Coordinates of C-alpha atoms and ligand atoms in Angstrom, one line a residue:
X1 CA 24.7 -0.4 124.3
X2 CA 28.2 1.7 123.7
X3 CA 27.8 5.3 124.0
X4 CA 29.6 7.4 121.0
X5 CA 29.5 10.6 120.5
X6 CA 30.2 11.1 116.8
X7 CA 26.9 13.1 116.5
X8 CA 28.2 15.8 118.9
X9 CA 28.1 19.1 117.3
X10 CA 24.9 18.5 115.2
X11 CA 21.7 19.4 115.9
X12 CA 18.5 16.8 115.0
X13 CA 15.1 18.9 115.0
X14 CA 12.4 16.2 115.7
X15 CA 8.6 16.5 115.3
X16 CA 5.7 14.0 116.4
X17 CA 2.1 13.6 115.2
X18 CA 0.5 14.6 118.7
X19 CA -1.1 11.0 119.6
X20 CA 0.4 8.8 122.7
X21 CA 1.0 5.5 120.1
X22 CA 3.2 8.5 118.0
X23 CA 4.8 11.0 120.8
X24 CA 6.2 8.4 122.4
X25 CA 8.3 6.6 120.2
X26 CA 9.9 10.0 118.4
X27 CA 10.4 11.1 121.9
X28 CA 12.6 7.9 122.2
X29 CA 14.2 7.8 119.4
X30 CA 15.4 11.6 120.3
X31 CA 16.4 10.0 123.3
X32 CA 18.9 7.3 121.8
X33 CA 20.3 9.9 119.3
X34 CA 21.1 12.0 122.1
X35 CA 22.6 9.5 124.1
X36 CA 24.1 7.1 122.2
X37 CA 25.6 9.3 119.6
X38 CA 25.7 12.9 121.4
X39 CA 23.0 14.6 119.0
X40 CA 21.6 17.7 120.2
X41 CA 17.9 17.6 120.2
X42 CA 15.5 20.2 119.2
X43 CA 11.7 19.2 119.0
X44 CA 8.7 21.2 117.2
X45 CA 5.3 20.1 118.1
X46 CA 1.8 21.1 118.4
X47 CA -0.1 22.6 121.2
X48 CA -2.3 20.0 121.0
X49 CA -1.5 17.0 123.0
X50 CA 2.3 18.8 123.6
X51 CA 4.5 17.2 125.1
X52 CA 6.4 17.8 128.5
X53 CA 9.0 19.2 128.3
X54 CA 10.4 19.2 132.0
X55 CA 11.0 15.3 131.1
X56 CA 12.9 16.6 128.9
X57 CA 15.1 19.3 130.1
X58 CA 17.8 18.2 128.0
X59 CA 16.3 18.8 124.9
X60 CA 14.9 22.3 123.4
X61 CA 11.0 22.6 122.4
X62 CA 9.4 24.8 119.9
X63 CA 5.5 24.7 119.6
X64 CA 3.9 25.9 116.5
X65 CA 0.5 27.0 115.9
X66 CA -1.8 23.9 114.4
X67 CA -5.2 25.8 114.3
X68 CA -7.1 23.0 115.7
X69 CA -10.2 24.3 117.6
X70 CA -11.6 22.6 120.5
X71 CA -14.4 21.5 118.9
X72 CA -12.1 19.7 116.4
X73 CA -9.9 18.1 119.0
X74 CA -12.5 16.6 121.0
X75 CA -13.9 14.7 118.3
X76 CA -10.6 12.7 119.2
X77 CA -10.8 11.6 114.8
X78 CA -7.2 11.0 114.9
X79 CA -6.9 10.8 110.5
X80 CA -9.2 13.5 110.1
X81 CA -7.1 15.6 112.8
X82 CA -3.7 14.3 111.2
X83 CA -4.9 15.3 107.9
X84 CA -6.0 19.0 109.4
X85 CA -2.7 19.3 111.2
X86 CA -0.6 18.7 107.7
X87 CA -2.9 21.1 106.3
X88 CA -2.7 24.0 108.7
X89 CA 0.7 23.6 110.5
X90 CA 2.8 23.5 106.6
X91 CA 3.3 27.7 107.0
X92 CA 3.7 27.5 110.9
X93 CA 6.2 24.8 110.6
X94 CA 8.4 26.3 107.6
X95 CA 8.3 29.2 109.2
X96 CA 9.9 27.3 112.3
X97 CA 12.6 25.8 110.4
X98 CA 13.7 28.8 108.8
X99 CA 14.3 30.6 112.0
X100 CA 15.6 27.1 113.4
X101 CA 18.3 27.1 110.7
X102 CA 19.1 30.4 110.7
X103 CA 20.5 30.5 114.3
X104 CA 24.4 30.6 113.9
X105 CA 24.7 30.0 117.3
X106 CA 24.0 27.2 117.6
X107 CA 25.2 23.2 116.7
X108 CA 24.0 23.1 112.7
X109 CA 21.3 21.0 111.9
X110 CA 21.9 17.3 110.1
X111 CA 18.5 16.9 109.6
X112 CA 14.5 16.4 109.9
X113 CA 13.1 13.5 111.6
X114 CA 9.5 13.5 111.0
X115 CA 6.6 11.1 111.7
X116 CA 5.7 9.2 108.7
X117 CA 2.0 10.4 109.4
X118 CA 3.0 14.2 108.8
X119 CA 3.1 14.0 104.7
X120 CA 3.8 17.5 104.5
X121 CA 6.8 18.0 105.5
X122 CA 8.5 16.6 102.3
X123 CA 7.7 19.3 100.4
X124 CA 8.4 21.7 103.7
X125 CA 11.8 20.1 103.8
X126 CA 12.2 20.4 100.2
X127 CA 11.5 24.3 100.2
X128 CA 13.6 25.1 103.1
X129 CA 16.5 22.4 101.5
X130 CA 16.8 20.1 104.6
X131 CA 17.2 16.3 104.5
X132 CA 13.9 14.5 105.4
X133 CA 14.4 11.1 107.6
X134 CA 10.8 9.9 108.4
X135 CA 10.3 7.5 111.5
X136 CA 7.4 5.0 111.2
X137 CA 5.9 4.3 114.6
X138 CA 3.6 1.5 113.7
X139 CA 4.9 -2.1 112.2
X140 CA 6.7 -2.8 108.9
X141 CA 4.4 -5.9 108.0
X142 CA 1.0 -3.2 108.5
X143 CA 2.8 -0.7 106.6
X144 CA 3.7 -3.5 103.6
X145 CA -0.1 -3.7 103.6
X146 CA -0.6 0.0 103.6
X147 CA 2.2 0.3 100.9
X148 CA 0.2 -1.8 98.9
X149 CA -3.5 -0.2 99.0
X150 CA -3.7 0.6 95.4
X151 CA -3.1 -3.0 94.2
X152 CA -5.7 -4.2 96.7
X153 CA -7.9 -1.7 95.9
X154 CA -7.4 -2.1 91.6
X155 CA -8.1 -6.2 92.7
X156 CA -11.4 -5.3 94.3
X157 CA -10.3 -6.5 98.0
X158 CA -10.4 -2.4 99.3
X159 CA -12.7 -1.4 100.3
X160 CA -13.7 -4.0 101.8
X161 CA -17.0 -5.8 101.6
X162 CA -18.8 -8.2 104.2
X163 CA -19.2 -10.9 101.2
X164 CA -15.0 -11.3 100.7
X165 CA -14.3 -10.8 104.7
X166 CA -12.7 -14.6 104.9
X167 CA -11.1 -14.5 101.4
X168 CA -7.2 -14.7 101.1
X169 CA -5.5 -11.4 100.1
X170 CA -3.8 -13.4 97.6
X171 CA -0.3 -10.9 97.3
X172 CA -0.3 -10.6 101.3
X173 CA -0.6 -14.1 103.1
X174 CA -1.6 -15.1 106.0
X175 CA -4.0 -12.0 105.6
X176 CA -7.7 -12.4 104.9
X177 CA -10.3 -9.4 103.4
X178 CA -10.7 -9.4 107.3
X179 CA -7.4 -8.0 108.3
X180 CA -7.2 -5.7 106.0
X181 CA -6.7 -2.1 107.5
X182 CA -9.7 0.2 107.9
X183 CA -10.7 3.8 109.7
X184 CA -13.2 4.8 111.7
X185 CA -13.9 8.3 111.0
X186 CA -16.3 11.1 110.5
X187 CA -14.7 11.2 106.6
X188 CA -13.7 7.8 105.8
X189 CA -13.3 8.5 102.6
X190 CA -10.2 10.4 103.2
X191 CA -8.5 7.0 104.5
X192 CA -7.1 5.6 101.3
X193 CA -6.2 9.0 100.2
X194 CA -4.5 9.6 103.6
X195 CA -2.2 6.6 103.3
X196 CA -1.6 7.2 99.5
X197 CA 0.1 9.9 100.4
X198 CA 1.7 9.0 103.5
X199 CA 3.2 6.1 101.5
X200 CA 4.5 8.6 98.2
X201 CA 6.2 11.3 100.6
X202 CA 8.2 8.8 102.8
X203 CA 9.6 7.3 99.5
X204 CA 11.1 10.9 98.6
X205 CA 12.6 11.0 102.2
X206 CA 15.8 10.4 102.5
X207 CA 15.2 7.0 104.0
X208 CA 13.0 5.2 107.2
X209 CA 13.5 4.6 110.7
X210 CA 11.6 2.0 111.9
X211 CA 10.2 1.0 116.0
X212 CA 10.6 -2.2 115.1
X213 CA 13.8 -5.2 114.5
X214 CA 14.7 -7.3 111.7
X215 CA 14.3 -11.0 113.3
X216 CA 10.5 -9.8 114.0
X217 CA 9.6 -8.5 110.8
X218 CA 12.3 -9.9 108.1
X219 CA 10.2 -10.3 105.3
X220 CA 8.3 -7.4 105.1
X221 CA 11.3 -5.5 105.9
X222 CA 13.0 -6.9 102.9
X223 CA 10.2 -6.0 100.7
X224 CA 10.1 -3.0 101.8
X225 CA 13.5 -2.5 101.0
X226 CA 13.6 -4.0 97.5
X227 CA 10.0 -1.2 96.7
X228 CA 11.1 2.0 98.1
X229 CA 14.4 2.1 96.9
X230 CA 15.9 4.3 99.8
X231 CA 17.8 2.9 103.2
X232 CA 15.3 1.8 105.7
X233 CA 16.6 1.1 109.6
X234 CA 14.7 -1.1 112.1
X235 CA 16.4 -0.4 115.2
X236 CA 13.6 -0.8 117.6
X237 CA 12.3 -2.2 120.4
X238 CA 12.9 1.8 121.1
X239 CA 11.6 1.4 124.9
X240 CA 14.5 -0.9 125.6
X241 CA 17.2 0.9 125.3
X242 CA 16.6 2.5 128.3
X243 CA 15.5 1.6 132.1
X244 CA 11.5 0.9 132.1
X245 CA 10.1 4.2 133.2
X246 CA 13.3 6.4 133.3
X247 CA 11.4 9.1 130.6
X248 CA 8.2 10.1 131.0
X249 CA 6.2 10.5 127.8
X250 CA 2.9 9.9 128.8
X251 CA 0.1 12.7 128.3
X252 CA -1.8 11.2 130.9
X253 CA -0.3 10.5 134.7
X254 CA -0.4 6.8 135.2
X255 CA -2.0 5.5 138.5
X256 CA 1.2 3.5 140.1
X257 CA -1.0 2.0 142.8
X258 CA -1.9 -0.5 140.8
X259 CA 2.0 -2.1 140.9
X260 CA 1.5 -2.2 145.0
X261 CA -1.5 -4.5 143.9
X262 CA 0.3 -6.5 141.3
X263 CA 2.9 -7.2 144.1
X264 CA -0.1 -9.1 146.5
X265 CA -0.9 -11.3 142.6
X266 CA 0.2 -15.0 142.1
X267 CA 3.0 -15.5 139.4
X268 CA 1.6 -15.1 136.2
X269 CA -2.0 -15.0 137.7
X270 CA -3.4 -11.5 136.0
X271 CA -5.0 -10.6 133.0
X272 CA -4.0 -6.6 132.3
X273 CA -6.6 -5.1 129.5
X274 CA -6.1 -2.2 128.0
X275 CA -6.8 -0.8 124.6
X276 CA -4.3 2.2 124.1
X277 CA -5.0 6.1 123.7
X278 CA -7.5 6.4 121.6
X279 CA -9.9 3.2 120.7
X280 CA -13.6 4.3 122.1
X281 CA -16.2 1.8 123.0
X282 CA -19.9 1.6 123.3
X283 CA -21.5 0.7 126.9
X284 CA -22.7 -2.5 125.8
X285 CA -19.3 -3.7 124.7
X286 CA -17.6 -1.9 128.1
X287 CA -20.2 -4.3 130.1
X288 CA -19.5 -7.4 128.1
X289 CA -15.8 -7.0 128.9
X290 CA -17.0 -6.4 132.9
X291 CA -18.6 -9.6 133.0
X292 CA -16.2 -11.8 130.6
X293 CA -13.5 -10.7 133.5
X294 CA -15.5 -11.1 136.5
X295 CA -16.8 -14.5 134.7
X296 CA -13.5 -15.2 133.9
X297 CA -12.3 -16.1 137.9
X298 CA -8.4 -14.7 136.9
X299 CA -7.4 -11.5 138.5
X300 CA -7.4 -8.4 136.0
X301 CA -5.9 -5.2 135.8
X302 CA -8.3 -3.0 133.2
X303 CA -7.4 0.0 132.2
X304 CA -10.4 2.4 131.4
X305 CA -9.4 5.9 130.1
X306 CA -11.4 8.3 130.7
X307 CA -13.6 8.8 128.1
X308 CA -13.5 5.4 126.6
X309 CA -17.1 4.6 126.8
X310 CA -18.9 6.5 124.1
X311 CA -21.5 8.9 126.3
X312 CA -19.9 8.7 130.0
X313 CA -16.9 10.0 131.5
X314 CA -15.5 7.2 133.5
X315 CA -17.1 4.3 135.3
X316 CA -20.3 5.5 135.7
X317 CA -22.0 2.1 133.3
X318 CA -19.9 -0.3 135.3
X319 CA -23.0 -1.7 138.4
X320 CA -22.5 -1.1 141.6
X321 CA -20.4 -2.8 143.6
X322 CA -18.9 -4.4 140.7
X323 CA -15.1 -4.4 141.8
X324 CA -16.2 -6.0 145.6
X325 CA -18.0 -8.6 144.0
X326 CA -15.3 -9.9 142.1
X327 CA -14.4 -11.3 145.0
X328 CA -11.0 -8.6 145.1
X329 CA -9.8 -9.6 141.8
X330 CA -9.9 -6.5 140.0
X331 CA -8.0 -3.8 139.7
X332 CA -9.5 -0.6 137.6
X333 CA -7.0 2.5 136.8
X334 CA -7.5 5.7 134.3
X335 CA -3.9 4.7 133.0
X336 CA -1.3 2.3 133.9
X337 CA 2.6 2.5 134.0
X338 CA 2.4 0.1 131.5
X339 CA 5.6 -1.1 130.6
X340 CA 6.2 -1.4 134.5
X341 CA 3.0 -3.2 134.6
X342 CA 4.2 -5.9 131.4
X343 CA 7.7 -6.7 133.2
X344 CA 5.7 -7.5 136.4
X345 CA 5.8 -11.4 137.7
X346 CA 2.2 -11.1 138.3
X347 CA 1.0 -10.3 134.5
X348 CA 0.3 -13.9 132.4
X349 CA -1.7 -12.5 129.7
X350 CA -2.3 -8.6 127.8
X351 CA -5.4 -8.3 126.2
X352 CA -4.7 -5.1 123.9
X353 CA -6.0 -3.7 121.0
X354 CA -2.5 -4.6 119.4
X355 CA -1.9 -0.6 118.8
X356 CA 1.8 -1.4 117.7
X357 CA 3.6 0.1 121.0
X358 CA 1.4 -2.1 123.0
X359 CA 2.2 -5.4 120.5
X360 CA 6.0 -4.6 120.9
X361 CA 6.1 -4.1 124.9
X362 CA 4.4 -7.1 125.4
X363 CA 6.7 -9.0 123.0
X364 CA 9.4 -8.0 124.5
X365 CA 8.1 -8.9 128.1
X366 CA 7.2 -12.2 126.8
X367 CA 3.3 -11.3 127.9
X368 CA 1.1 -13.6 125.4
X369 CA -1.4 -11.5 123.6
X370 CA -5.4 -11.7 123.6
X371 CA -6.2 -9.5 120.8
X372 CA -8.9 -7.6 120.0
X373 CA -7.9 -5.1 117.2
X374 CA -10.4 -2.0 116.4
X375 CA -8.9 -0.1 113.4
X376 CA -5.4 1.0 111.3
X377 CA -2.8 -0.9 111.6
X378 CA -4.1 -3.0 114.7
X379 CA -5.9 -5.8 112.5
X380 CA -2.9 -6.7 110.7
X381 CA -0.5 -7.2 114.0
X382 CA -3.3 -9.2 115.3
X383 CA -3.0 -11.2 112.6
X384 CA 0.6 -11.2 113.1
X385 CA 0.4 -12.0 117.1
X386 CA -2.1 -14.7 116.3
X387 CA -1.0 -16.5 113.1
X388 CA 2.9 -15.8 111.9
X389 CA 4.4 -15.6 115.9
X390 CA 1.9 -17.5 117.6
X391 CA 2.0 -15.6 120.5
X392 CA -1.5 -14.6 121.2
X393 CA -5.4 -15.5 120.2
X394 CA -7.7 -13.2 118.8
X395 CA -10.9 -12.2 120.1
X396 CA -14.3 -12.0 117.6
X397 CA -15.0 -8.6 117.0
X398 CA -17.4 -7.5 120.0
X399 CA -17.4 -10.4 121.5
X400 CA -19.9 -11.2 124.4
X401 CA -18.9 -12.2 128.0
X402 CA -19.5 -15.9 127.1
X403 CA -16.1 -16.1 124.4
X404 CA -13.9 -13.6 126.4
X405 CA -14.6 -16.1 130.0
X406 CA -13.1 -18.7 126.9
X407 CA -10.3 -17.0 125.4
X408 CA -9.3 -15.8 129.0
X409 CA -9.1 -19.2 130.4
X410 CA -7.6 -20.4 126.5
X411 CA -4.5 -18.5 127.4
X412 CA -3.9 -18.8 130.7
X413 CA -4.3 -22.8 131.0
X414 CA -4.0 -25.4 129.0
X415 CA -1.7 -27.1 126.3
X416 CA -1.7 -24.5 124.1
X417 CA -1.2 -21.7 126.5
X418 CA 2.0 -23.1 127.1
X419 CA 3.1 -23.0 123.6
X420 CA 2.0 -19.3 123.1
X421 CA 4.2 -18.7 126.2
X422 CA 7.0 -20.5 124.9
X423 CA 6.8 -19.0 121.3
X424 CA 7.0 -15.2 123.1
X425 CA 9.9 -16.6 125.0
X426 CA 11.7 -16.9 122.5
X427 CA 11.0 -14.0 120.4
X428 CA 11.8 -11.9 123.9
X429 CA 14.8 -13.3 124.0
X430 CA 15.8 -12.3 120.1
X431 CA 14.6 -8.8 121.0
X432 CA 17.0 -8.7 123.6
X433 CA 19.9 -10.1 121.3
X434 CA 19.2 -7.4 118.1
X435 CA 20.0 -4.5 120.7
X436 CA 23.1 -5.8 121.8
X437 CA 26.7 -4.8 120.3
X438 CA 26.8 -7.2 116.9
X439 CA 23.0 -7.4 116.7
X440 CA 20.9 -6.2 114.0
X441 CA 18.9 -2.9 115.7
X442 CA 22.6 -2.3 117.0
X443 CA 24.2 -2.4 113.6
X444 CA 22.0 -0.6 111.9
X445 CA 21.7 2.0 114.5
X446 CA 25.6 2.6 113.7
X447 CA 24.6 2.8 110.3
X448 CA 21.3 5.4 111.0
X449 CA 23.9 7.5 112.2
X450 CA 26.8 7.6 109.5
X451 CA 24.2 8.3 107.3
X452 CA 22.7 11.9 109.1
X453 CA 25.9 12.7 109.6
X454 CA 26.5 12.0 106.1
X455 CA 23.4 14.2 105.1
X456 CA 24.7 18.0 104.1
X457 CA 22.4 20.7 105.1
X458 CA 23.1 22.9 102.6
X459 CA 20.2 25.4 104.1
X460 CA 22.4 25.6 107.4
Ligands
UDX501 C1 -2.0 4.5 118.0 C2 -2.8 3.5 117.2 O1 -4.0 3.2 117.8 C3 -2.0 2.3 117.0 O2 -2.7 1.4 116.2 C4 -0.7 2.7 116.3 O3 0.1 1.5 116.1 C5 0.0 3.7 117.1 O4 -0.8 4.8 117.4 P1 -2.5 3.7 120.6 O5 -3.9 3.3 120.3 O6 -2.4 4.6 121.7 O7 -1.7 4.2 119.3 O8 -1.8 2.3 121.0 P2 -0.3 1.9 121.2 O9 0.5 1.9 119.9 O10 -0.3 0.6 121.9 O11 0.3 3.0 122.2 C6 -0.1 3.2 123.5 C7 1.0 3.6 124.4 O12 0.5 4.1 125.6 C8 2.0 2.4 124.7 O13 3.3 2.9 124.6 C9 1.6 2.1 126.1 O14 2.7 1.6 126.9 C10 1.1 3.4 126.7 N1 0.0 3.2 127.7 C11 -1.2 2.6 127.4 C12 0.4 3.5 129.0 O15 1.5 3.9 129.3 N2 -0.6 3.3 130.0 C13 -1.8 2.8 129.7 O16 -2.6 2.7 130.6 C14 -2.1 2.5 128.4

């Protein structure tokens, strides 16, 4: 894409909600301000989970204080931690942006890009008289559904109940009781709360950036248009903009051994399973998976995080000699370059927990999806990967080793395999085309930045 500079001279101040799925998206987004329109950068984060900045040198950092103890953070309760972190960091943070803006030495600020998740920071923003753009890291159709959790709940389908699980969410099709969005947390009652709020403060922002682009998500880009009355901008896929890898944003160092073993794979041969930064599993479910892979006779590339398995720290469930039993065809790693993993020739299927980052990588590497969503917004992309793109199959909801040996074989052979892979084709190829000069991310990337620069600071 062209490189302009008609943001040189004004300065962006940036903040994440500090979760993998979240940092890195912001952190690219920075990224194509800065370089496709000349922005300066400045980020604020937390300490926890902060990023690096040495992949950044580019860019200034400011942490602020969050409050989060370690006890808190290593319940890893990503709402109830979000919600703490809008609580505690509102007095840090305006703090921050008062000194920020008062610095007449520096390029004056435009505005406030903020993730969606961080509610308070309207009313920060408000206080301190700085524009509020808010960047949306997960989906627009998931966030439709979110944007409607009052209705749903007024017509009895939140929250929901095991009797309705296969009945039609009338106002929302193709989505069942089923796919609706839930949260596994110590407080779960704080989830419809949570997203009330999230949803109220990004419509009195001064409009939303979305990781996502129009030809994927038209309708529910539209109505999201026509209900929150303010200029929404789905210029993603973000990582594509740049070459895969050239930033690092990753709060864990992948292993890269595992492309040296990709490279010894047949074309299209290897199943890679991962479920993101932050879905836990039980041991039973972490030795269903072992044996639906081994069973399974494909090659597979599993990432197991530390600390996925509820109660062990790595592998230590997994039985001995499991790996040289498979006969050589697996591959563990703690982490995984992954979007150098998805544009390898080796890779035929992902099977993913459809965290949104994950559902757009492998879209755009035309990787067909085996889905097995666990909680937020993962359940309605699955949907979406399964039934609206046809470019994946879900999985039951712990499924045993039995159904994933099925659905692994379902997706890499057969007649319908080949239409999954011919649907994701195609929709690879329209991500491709909405990034280039003319297409629609491009065009309204243009337009993203007319309107900051359009936005008067008057605090600066
Ligand atoms: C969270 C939520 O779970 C998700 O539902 C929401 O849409 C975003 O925030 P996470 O669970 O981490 O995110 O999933 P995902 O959105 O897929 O993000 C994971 C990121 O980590 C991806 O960009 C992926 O490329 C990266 N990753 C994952 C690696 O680089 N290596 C790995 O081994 C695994």
């Amino acid at each position: 894409m062209e490189e302009k500079h008609e943001g040189k001279g004004h300065r962006l101040i940036l903040m994440p909600t500090p979760f993998q799925g979240h940092i890195t998206p912001l952190l690219q987004l920075a990224q194509i301000l800065h370089t496709k329109a000349g922005f300066s950068i400045t980020i604020i984060h937390t300490i926890f989970n902060s990023p690096d900045p040495s992949s950044y040198p580019h860019f200034t950092f400011h942490p602020i204080a969050d409050g989060l103890s370690e006890t808190e953070t290593a319940t890893l309760d990503a709402l109830h931690l979000t919600d703490l972190i809008n609580i505690r960091c509102r007095h840090p943070l305006k703090d921050c942006l008062a000194t920020l803006l008062s610095q007449v030495d520096q390029d004056p600020v435009a505005c406030f890009i903020v993730d969606a998740a961080l509610y308070c920071t309207q009313g920060v923003c408000d206080e301190v008289q700085l524009p509020r753009l808010v960047l949306r890291t997960g989906g627009a159709s998931s966030f439709l559904v979110f944007a409607s959790f009052p209705q749903l709940r007024e017509k009895g389908y939140l929250p929901i109940q095991e009797s309705r699980l296969e009945e039609p969410v009338v106002d929302l099709p193709p989505l069942k009781v089923k796919d609706l969005p839930e949260f596994h947390s110590l407080h779960p009652e704080l989830f419809y709360e949570f997203v009330c709020r999230v949803i109220e403060e990004c419509k009195k922002s001064s409009g939303v950036i979305w990781n996502t682009f129009e030809e994927l998500e038209s309708s529910a880009l539209a109505k999201l248009g026509q209900e929150f009355l303010i200029p929404i901008y789905p210029i993603g896929p973000f990582h594509k903009y740049f070459l895969a890898g050239s930033n690092s944003t990753s709060l864990l160092t992948p292993d890269k051994s595992c492309i040296s073993w990709l490279d010894t794979q047949e074309h299209k041969s290897v199943v890679y399973v991962s479920f993101g930064s932050i879905v836990a599993i039980s041991e039973g479910e972490f030795l269903e998976i072992a044996w639906g892979l081994a069973n399974s006779k494909q090659p597979f590339l599993w990432v197991v995080r530390p600390g996925i398995i509820r109660g062990s720290e790595w592998l230590e469930p997994l039985p001995s000699g499991f790996l040289e039993n498979s006969g050589g065809r697996g591959c563990i790693v703690k982490w995984a370059p992954q979007e150098q993993v998805l544009k390898h020739p080796a890779i035929g299927a992902f099977w993913t927990h459809c965290g949104w980052n994950s559902t757009l990588e492998s879209v755009c590497e035309g990787v067909p999806m085996i889905c097995s969503p666990c909680f937020g917004d993962q359940k309605v992309n699955a949907k979406y990967v399964s039934d609206v793109w046809k470019v994946g199959v879900q999985l039951q909801n712990k499924p045993g080793r039995g159904e994933i040996e099925k659905t692994i074989s379902k997706l890499m052979l057969g007649d319908e395999a080949n239409e999954i892979r011919g649907n994701i084709l195609k929709l690879k190829e329209k991500a491709n085309v909405c990034l280039s000069e003319g297409g629609s991310s491009y065009c309204f990337l243009d337009r993203l930045v007319s309107e900051i620069l359009s936005l008067k600071s008057s605090a600066s």
